[in-house]
Amino acid sequence: MKILVAVKRVADPDNLNKIKLSAQGKIDTTGLEPKSSPYDEYALETALRLTENGANTKARLGEVVVVTFGPKENEQMLRAMLGTGADRAIRVDAKDDALDGDLVARGLKAVVDREKPDLVLLGYQQAENESNEVGQMLAEYLGWPQATFAGSVKSEDDKALVVGREIEGATAQIRVTLPAVVTVLDKIIHPKSVQSKHTAATHAYPDGVRFAALMAIMAAKKKPLAELPLAELAPDAALKVTYGASELPPKRAAGVKVKDVKELVTKLKTEAKVI
Amino acid sequence: MAGTLVIAELGDGKVKKATHSAITFAKQVGAPFAILAIGAGAAEAAKELTAFGAQKVLVTDDASLAHYIAEKLAPTVAKVAKDGGWDTVVMTATSNGKDLAPRVAAKLSAGYAPDVDRVKVDGARRSYRRPQYSGNALAWLEIATPVHVVSVRQTEFIAAEPSGGASPVENVAKAADDAAAARVEFVKIESGKSERPDLGEARVVVSGGRSLKEQFKQVLEPLADALGAAIGASRAACDAGYAPPELQVGQTGRTVAPQLYVAVGISGAIQHIAGMKGSKYIVAINKDADAPIFQIADYGLVADLFVAVPDLVKELKTHV
């Protein structure tokens, strides 16, 4: 199976409470380390699990291509992903503020038309913008089925995937015949969430994503990393959505510490009046 | 005609409550609006939608739509929007609403405003506000295309109440499925149905963290019973298997905004806070006095939860 994984570099997702606003209301992430969006890392982990035997993860039984849209600095992230196990990387050269989800989806469609993967995997949303839209738009532009909010994926001989979609209070299972677009949640990296054609159903992965071994990082320097101009993929660069100023949400002030359960109940009853 | 088309979300043959928030959004926009109820049994479900002041209620009732599949719904939604000339298509910001909306937007070549919590109308100019950066920024956006697709947060738009009247009902035939629909098949739905109120709609939510371990249910259920609360959990508690995944509150789980949120043994990772900081009152019980959850809690109790929670249950039973 050939899998295309779309990834995005973002400001350190664990420290987004440290963002600031400029005088113009633009979001300023200075001081936050750029990282790959965690859900995209989970998408890559999913792709790796689908294209290997969990008992011998050195041999890649398929092809995993990572693609990102952004400036040259993104190559460091792509190299790291090549070290983790991806075979090839593509960087579509673009300025971050010259993109919206729709343009990325149209650009990705052109990449898919060239690469002809069996599956496109993405994080269900990227950690900064949180728009949760690119996968669905891409599926529409390709005329492919989509499975979003995936908490589990089971390959049926690499011809179809049974996807467990986590929806409010329930898991809805759907079967999508490949090629398809799947967007993943964090639950996808649990030990048995991904069942590949090549791996025994009893196999349990360590919880979480894998890290690149030093040897693999060295070897990754030789793996191909292509650069494509956005204009070649999506000639119409007009944005459908433009962001203006942002606001910081009202800060919740720390309240009071109560000394015991009795005081807590009294406060809830007489002050907050919520019980 | 110009105006707003509200797409009702149906589930188990009923209108999901999030739809009422989408109606509130339409009313705030101020233009005439219609509601589209689409699904198997939509005709019956749509009856309650005629009392919200919509110009009309459109119904696509088709047995082939018994289960939610975006590739089967999107063509009709897009066609109704186009045929009616509606300039704004609004959906619920639920998992299925957010699954469907971008597909419809792409079909309509429309800009999409996801997960909107405010709308500002200034003559012909419209801006939408939405949380980003794990809820640490609220960004205003504008859409450049003539048609807008929007999904709205249930926690931020207070559910519309029926205002009386009877909007005329119009049946609309289902459009042909996307070709991709032939490659999607519903398998089954596994729901963690419980007697408790739904997390997204509960007035009180009691949430537990990983420190509850195997005693998650044993400790939290009596408290939830005493408060008539829904039960939630941190991602850590779900990942560790102490709580089922559907209870997860936070960025990849549910976003909740109850009157009272009781965080038990939850440290307050930013991904969790993103999902609950809209709560009116937050109570935190944690033995670590430095836990970040105390920075946003209205009432903090530094205590061993295995002692404090049973005490709290007792206190609630005797004094409330």
mmCIF file of N, CA, C and O in Angstrom, chain A residues 18 105 119 129 134 139 160 181 191 205 254:
data_model
loop_
_atom_site.group_PDB
_atom_site.id
_atom_site.type_symbol
_atom_site.label_atom_id
_atom_site.label_comp_id
_atom_site.label_asym_id
_atom_site.label_seq_id
_atom_site.Cartn_x
_atom_site.Cartn_y
_atom_site.Cartn_z
ATOM 1 N N LYS A 18 1.133 30.153 25.914
ATOM 2 C CA LYS A 18 2.127 31.239 26.027
ATOM 3 C C LYS A 18 2.110 32.158 24.811
ATOM 4 O O LYS A 18 2.963 33.025 24.680
ATOM 5 N N ALA A 105 -5.965 21.964 0.356
ATOM 6 C CA ALA A 105 -6.697 20.796 -0.164
ATOM 7 C C ALA A 105 -6.558 20.708 -1.689
ATOM 8 O O ALA A 105 -6.354 19.621 -2.243
ATOM 9 N N LEU A 119 -4.019 5.698 -0.108
ATOM 10 C CA LEU A 119 -4.608 6.262 1.103
ATOM 11 C C LEU A 119 -3.921 7.581 1.400
ATOM 12 O O LEU A 119 -2.706 7.701 1.261
ATOM 13 N N ASN A 129 -4.306 26.077 14.024
ATOM 14 C CA ASN A 129 -5.506 26.603 13.382
ATOM 15 C C ASN A 129 -6.758 25.824 13.766
ATOM 16 O O ASN A 129 -7.850 26.373 13.873
ATOM 17 N N VAL A 134 -9.158 20.111 5.953
ATOM 18 C CA VAL A 134 -8.399 19.788 4.743
ATOM 19 C C VAL A 134 -8.732 18.383 4.223
ATOM 20 O O VAL A 134 -8.935 18.188 3.020
ATOM 21 N N ALA A 139 -11.008 15.061 0.048
ATOM 22 C CA ALA A 139 -11.820 13.907 -0.366
ATOM 23 C C ALA A 139 -12.860 14.335 -1.403
ATOM 24 O O ALA A 139 -13.083 13.646 -2.404
ATOM 25 N N ALA A 160 -9.623 -2.339 1.539
ATOM 26 C CA ALA A 160 -10.588 -1.505 2.254
ATOM 27 C C ALA A 160 -10.080 -1.312 3.678
ATOM 28 O O ALA A 160 -9.231 -2.068 4.157
ATOM 29 N N VAL A 181 -9.538 8.984 2.026
ATOM 30 C CA VAL A 181 -8.877 9.950 2.910
ATOM 31 C C VAL A 181 -9.310 9.657 4.338
ATOM 32 O O VAL A 181 -10.510 9.528 4.611
ATOM 33 N N PRO A 191 -2.038 0.835 21.565
ATOM 34 C CA PRO A 191 -1.309 -0.368 21.118
ATOM 35 C C PRO A 191 -1.992 -1.186 20.016
ATOM 36 O O PRO A 191 -1.316 -1.764 19.182
ATOM 37 N N TYR A 205 1.449 -2.693 19.939
ATOM 38 C CA TYR A 205 2.518 -1.703 19.821
ATOM 39 C C TYR A 205 2.713 -1.004 21.166
ATOM 40 O O TYR A 205 1.775 -0.940 21.965
ATOM 41 N N ALA A 254 -7.804 32.699 39.026
ATOM 42 C CA ALA A 254 -7.801 31.631 40.016
ATOM 43 C C ALA A 254 -8.748 32.047 41.129
ATOM 44 O O ALA A 254 -8.775 33.201 41.538
#
